[in-house]
Short mmCIF file of C-alpha atoms and ligand atoms in Angstrom, two decimals:
data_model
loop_
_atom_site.label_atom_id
_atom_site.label_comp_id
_atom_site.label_asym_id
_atom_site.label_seq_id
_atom_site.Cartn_x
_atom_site.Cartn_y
_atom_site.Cartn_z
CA UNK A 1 0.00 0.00 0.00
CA UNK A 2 1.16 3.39 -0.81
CA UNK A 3 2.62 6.10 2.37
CA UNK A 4 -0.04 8.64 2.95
CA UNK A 5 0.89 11.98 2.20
CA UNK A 6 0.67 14.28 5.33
CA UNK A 7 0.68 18.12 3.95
CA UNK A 8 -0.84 21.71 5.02
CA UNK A 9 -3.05 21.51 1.64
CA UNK A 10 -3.41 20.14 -1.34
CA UNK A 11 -4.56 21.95 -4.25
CA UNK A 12 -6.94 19.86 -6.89
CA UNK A 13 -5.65 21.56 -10.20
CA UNK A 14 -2.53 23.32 -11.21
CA UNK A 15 -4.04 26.14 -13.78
CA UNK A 16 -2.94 29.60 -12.87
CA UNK A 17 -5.32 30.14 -9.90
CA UNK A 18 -3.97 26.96 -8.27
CA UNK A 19 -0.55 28.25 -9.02
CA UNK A 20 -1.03 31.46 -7.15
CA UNK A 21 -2.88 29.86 -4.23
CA UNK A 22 0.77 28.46 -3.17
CA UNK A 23 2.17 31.68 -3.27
CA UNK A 24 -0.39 33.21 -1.19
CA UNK A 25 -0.99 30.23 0.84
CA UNK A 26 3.05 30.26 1.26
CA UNK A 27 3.13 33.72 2.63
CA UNK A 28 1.12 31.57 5.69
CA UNK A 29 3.65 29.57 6.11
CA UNK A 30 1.31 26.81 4.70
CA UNK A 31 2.81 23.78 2.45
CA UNK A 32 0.99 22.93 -0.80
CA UNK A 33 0.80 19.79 -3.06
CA UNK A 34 -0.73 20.55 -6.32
CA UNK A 35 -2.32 17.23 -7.95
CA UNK A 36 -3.40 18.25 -11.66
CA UNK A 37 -4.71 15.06 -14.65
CA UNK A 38 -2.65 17.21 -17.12
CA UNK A 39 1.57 16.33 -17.79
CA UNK A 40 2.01 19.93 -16.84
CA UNK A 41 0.79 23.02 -15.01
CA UNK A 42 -1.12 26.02 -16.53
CA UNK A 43 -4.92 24.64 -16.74
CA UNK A 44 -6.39 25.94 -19.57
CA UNK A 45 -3.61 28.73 -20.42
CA UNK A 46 -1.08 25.45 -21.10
CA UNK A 47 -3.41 23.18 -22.84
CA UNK A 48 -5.85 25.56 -24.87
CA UNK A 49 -3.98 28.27 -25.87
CA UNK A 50 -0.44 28.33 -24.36
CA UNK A 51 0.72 30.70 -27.53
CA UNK A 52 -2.46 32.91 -27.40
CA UNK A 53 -1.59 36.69 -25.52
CA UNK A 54 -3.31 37.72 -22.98
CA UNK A 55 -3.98 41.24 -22.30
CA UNK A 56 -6.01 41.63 -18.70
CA UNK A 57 -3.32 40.46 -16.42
CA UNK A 58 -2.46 43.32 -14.02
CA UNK A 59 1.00 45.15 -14.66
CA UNK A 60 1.37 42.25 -18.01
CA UNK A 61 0.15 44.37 -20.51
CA UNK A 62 0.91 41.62 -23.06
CA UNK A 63 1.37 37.43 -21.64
CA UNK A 64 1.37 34.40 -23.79
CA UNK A 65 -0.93 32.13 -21.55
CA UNK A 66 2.69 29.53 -21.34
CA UNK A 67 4.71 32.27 -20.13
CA UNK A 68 1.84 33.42 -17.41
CA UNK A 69 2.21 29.72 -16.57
CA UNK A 70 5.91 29.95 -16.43
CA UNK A 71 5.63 33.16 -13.92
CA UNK A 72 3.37 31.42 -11.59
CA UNK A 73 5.67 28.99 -11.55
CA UNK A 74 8.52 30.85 -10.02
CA UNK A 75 6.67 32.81 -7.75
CA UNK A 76 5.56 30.25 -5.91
CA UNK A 77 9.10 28.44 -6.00
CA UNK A 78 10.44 29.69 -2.91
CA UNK A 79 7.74 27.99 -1.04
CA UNK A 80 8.70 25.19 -3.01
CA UNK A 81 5.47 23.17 -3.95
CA UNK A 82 4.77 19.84 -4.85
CA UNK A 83 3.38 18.78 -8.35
CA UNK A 84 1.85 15.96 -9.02
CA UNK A 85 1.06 15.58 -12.71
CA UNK A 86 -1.20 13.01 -14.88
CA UNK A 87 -2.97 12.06 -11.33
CA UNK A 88 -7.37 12.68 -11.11
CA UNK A 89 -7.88 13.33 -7.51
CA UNK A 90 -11.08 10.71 -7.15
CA UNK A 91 -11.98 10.96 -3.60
CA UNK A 92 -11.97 13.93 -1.37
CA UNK A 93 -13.51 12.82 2.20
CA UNK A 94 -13.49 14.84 5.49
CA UNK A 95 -11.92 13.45 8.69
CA UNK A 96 -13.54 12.91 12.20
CA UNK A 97 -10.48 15.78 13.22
CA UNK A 98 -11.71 17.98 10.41
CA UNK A 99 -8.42 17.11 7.98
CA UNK A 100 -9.51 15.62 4.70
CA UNK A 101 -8.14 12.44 2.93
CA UNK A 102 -7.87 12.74 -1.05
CA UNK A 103 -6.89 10.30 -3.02
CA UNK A 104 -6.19 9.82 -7.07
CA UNK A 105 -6.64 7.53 -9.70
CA UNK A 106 -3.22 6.84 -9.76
CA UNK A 107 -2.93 5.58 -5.84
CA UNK A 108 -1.54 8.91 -4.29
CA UNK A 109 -3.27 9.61 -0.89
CA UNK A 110 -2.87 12.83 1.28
CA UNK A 111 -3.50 13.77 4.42
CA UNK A 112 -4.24 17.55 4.74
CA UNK A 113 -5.45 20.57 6.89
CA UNK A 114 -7.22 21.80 4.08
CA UNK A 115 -8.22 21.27 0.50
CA UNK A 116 -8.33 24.04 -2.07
CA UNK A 117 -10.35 23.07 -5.24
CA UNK A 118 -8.81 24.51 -8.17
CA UNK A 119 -10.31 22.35 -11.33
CA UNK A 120 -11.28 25.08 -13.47
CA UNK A 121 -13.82 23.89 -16.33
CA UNK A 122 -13.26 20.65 -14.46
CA UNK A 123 -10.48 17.90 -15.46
CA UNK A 124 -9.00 17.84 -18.85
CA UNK A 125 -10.35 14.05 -20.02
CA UNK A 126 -9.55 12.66 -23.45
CA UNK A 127 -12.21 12.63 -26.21
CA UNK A 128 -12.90 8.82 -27.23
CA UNK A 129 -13.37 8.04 -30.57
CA UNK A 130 -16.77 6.38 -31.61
CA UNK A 131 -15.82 2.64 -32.28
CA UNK A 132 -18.06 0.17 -30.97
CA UNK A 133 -16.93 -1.83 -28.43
CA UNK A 134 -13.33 0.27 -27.38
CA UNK A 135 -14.23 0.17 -23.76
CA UNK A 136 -13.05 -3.73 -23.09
CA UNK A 137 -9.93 -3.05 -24.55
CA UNK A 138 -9.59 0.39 -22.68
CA UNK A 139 -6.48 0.25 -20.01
CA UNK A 140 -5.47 -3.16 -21.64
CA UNK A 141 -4.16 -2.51 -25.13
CA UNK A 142 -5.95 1.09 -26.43
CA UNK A 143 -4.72 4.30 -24.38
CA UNK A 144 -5.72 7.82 -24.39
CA UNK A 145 -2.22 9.46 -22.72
CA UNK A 146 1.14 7.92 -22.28
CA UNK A 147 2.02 7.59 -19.21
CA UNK A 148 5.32 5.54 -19.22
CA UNK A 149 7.04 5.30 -22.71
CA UNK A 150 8.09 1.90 -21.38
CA UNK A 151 4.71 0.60 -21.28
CA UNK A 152 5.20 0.52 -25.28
CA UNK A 153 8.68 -0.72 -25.50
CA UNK A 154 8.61 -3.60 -27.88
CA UNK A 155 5.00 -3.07 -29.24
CA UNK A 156 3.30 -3.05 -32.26
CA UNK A 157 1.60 0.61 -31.76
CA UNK A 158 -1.28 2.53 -34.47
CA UNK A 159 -1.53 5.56 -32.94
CA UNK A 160 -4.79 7.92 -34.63
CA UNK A 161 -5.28 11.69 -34.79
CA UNK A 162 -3.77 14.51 -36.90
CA UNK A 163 -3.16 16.74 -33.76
CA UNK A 164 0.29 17.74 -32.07
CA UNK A 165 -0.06 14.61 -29.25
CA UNK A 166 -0.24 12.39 -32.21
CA UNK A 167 2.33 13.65 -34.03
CA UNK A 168 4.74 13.80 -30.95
CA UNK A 169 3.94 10.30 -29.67
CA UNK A 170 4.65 9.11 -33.33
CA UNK A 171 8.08 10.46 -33.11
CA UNK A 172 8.97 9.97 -29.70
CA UNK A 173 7.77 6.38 -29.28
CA UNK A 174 8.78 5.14 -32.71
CA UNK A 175 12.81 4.31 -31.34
CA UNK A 176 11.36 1.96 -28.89
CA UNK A 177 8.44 0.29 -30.57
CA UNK A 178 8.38 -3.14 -32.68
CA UNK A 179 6.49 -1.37 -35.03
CA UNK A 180 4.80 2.25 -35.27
CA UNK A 181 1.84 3.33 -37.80
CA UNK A 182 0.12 6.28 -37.86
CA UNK A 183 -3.78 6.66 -38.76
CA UNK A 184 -5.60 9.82 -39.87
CA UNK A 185 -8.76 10.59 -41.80
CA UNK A 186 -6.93 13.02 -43.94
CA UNK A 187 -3.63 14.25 -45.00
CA UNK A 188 -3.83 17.81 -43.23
CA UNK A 189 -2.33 17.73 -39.83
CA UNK A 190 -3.43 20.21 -37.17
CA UNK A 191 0.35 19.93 -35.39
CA UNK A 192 3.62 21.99 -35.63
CA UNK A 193 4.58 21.92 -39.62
CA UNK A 194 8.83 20.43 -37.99
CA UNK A 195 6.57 17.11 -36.26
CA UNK A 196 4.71 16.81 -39.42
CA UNK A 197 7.80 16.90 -41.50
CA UNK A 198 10.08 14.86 -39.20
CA UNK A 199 6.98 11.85 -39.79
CA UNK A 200 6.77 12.17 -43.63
CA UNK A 201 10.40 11.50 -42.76
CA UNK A 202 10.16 8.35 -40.87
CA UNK A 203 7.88 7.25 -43.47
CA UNK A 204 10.48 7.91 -46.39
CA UNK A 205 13.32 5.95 -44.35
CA UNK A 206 10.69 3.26 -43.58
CA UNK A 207 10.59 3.51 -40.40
CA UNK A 208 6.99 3.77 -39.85
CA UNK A 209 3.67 3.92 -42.19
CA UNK A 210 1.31 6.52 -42.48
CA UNK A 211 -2.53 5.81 -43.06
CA UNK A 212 -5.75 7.60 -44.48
CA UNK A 213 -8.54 6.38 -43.35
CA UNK A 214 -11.23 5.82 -40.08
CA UNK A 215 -10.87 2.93 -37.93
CA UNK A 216 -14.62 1.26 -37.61
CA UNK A 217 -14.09 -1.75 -35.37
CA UNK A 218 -10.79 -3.90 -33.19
CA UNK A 219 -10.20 -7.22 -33.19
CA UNK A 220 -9.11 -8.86 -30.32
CA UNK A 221 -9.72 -11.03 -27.30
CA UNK A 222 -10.11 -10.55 -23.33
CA UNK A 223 -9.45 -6.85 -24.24
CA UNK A 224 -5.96 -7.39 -25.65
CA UNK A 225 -6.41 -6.01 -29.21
CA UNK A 226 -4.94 -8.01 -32.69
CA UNK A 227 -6.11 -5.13 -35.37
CA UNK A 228 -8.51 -2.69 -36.59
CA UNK A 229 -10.94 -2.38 -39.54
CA UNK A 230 -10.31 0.81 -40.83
CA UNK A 231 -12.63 2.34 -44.02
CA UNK A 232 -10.22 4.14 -46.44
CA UNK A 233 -10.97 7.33 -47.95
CA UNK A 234 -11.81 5.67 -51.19
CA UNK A 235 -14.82 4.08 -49.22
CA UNK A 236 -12.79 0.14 -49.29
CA UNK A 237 -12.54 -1.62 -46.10
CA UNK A 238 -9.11 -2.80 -44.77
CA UNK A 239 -7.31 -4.31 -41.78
CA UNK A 240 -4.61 -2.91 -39.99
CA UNK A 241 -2.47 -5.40 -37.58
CA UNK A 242 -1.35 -4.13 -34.07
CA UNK A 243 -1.46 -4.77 -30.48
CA UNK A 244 -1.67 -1.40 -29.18
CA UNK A 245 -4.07 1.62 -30.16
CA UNK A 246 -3.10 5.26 -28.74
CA UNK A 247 -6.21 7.70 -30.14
CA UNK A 248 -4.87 11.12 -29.73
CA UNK A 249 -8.63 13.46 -30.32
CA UNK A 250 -8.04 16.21 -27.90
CA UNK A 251 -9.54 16.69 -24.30
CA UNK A 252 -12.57 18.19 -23.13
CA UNK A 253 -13.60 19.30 -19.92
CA UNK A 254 -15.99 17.56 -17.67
CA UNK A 255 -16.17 18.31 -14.39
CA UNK A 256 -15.23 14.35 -13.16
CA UNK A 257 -15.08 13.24 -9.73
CA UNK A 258 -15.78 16.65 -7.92
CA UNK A 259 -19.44 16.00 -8.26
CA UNK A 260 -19.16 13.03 -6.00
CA UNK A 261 -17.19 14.68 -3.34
CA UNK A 262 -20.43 15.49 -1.24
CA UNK A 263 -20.62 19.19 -1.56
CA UNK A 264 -23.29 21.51 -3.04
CA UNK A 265 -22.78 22.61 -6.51
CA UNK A 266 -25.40 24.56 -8.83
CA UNK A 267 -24.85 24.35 -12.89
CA UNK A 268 -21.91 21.99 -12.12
CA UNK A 269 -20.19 25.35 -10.30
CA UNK A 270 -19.59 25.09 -6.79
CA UNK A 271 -21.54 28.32 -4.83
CA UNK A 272 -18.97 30.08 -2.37
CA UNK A 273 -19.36 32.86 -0.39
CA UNK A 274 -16.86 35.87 -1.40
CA UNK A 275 -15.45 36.43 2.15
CA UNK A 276 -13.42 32.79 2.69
CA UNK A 277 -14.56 31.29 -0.74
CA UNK A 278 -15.28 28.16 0.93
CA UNK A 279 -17.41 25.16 0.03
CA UNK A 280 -20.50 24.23 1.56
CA UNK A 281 -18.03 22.00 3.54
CA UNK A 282 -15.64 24.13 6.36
CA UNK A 283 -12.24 23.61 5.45
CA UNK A 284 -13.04 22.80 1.65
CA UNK A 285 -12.09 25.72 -0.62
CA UNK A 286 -12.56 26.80 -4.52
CA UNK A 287 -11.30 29.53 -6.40
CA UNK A 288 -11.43 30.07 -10.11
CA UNK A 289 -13.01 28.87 -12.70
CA UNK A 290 -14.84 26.25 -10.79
CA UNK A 291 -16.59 28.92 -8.17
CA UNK A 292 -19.37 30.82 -8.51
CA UNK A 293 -21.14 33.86 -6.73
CA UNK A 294 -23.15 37.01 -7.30
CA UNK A 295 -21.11 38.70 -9.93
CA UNK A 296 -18.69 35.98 -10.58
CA UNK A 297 -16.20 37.02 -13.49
CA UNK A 298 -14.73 33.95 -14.62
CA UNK A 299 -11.29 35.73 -15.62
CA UNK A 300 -7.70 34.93 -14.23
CA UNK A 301 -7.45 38.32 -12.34
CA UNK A 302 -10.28 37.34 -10.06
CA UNK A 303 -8.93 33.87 -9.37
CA UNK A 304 -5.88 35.40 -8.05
CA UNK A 305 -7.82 37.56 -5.34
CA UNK A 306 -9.96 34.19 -4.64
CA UNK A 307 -6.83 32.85 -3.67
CA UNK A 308 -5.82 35.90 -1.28
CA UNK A 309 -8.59 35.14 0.57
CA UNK A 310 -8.88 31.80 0.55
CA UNK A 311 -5.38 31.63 2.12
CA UNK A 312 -6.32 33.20 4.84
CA UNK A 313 -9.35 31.73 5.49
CA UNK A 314 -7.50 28.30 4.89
CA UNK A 315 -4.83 29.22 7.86
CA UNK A 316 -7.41 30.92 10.12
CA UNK A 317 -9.04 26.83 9.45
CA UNK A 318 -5.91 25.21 9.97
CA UNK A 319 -4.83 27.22 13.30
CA UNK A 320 -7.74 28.55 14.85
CA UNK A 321 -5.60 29.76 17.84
CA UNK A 322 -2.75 31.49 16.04
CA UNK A 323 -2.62 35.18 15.62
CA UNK A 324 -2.51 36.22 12.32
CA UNK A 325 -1.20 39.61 11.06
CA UNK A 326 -1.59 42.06 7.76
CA UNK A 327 1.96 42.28 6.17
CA UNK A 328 3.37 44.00 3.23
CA UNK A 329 5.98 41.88 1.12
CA UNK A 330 7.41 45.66 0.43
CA UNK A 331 8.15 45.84 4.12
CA UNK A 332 7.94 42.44 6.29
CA UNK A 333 11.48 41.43 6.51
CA UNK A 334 9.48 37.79 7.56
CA UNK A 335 7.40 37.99 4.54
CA UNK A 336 10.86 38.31 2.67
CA UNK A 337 12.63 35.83 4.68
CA UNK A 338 10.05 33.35 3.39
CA UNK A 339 10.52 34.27 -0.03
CA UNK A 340 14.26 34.12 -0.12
CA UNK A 341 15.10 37.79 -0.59
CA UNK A 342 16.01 39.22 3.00
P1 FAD B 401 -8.03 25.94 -15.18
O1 FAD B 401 -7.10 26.80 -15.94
O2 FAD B 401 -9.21 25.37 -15.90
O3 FAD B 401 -7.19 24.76 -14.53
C1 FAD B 401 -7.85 23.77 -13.78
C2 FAD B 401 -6.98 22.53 -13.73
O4 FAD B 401 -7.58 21.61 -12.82
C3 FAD B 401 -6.90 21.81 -15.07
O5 FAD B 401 -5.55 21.66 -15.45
C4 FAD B 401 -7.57 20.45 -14.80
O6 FAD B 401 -6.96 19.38 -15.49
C5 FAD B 401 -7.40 20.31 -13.31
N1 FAD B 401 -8.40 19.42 -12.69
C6 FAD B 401 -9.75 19.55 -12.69
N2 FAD B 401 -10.33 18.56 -11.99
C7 FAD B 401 -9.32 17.79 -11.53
C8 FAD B 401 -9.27 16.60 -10.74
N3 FAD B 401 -10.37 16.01 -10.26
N4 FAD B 401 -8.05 16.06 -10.47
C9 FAD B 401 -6.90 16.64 -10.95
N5 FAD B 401 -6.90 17.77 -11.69
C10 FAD B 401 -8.09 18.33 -11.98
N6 FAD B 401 -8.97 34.63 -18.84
C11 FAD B 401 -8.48 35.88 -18.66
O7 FAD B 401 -8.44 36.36 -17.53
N7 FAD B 401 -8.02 36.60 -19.73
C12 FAD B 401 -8.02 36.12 -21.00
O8 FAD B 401 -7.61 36.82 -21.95
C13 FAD B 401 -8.50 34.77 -21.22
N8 FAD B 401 -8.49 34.21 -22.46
C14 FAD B 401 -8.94 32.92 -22.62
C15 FAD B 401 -8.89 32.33 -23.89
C16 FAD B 401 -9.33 31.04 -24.09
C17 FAD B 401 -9.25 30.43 -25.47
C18 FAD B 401 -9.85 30.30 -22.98
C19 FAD B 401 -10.32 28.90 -23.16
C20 FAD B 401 -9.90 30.90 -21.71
C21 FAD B 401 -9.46 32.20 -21.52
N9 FAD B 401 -9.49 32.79 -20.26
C22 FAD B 401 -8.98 34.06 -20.08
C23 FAD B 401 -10.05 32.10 -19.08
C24 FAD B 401 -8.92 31.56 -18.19
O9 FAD B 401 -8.10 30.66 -18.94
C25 FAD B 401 -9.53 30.86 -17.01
O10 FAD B 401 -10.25 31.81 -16.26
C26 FAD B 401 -8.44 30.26 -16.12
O11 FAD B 401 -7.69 29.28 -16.82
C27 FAD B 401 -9.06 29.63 -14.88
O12 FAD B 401 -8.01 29.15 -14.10
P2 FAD B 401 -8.25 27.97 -13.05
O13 FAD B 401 -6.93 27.79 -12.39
O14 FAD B 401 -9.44 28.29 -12.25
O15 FAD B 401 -8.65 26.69 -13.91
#
């Protein structure tokens, strides 16, 4: 069984709001770990428009949303955060000592004073393609992410999609694969023109084939797949052999597990009030995206005040006999020993 994480709080989603919760949350003197489904931090700003600018951050009169991400970052370094990445925190459940246990898909369990929710439009999940039947093999021999390259060492992978993940997988699996084929219903590629390039390479030297077409149904037994039936764009039916199917069609958002965590939530939102922007649960927080209230803006800016808040709320939760104090980082030499700079 895994160790049980025992932490200050633990943040469900590392977009920026859940970024800047650990700085403000650090200030406290309280310890985050930030669990997030994604392979990286940044929430939507990372995965839907990382190269878009954005022009409403205070003081950044122009931010691509992946160097926003990249500032968050390192202002909450000091306080020097954990990330856990490609994890779906399943279960939040509330203590009889008023901690709260989470726990994630992937086996992780914490212990904490407090949870912050931080899940945005909800977590990033991977849209399935329609083929009859894909769920048996799902987990067994067809994947939506890659979360150990080793997994594939030494398979026969057909990985579909025209987008950037299926372009990069094809590249950066196809070294340590039996075999690697590519599938897409048409020869445009919605990835970076150097991935799509570097594959028509691979596919010159041999060392991989590219296909046009759909795949309609797998072949296989007790969920371990054998090949596909793919229709070609000339309307012909053909088979493709393989043992492993990665579909790369983008993510959506859904709002997952949250809705089972026993709190009250209108539209799929979760109502706080705008002085602690807590949960209808003490000790349960959200800020961002995933909150709503009277005036609610859903915009960055606001998320980051949330988070002022919430922090100290969250410590006032945590330590309801300390004494806590208004400081300036301009002038508290303890706010600046925290940070690193005094
Ligand atoms: P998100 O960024 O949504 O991050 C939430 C994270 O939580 C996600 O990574 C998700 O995977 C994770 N998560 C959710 N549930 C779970 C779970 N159960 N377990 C683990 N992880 C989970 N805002 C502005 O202020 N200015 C703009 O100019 C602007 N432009 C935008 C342009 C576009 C195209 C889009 C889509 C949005 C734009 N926004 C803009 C909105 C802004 O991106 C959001 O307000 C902001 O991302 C919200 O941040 P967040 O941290 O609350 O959530």
């Amino acid at each position: 069984t895994q160790e049980t994480i025992t932490t200050d709080v633990v943040i469900v989603g590392a977009g920026p709001c859940g970024l800047f919760a650990v700085f403000e949350l650090g200030l406290l003197d309280m310890k985050c770990h930030l669990v997030d489904i994604l392979d990286k931090p940044g929430g939507q700003c990372a995965e839907l428009y990382p190269e878009k600018p954005i022009y409403d951050i205070p003081a950044l009169p122009v931010v691509s949303g992946h160097e926003l991400t990249e500032r968050l970052m390192e202002q909450a370094a000091p306080f020097g955060p954990q990330y856990h990445y490609n994890e779906m925190v399943e279960e939040v459940q509330k203590l009889e000592d008023g901690r709260w246990r989470v726990k994630t898909d992937g086996g992780l369990v914490f212990e904490a004073k407090v949870v912050v929710i931080a899940a945005g439009g909800g977590s990033f999940q991977p849209k399935k393609p329609p083929i009859p039947g894909i769920e048996a093999y799902e987990g067994k021999s067809v994947f939506y992410a890659v979360k150990r390259m080793e997994t594939f060492r030494g398979k026969n992978v057909l990985i579909s999609g025209g987008g950037d993940s299926a372009l990069d997988w094809t590249i950066n699996l196809h070294p340590i694969v039996q075999s690697m084929q590519l599938i897409h219903r048409r020869d445009g590629f919605r990835a970076a023109p150097d991935s799509v390039n570097k594959m028509h390479a691979l596919v010159e030297e041999k060392k991989m084939q590219f296909h046009l077409g759909q795949i309609t149904s797998l072949h296989g037994d007790n969920g371990q797949l054998e090949g596909v039936t793919v229709k070609g764009n000339d309307g012909a039916d053909y088979q493709i052999e393989c043992d492993t199917l990665l579909p790369f069609f983008g993510l959506t958002m859904k709002l997952g597990p949250i809705a089972n965590w026993g709190i009250n939530l209108h539209e799929n939102l979760i109502p706080v009030d705008t002085e602690k922007f807590q949960t209808s649960e003490p000790g349960l927080f959200a800020i961002g995206d995933i909150n709503t209230y009277p005036g609610k803006l859903k915009l960055i800016l606001s998320g980051f005040h949330e988070a002022a808040l919430m922090a100290q709320a969250a410590f006032r939760y945590a330590n309801p006999d300390a004494k806590l104090t208004f400081q300036y980082t301009t002038s508290s030499t303890s706010l600046q020993k925290k940070l690193g700079v005094a």
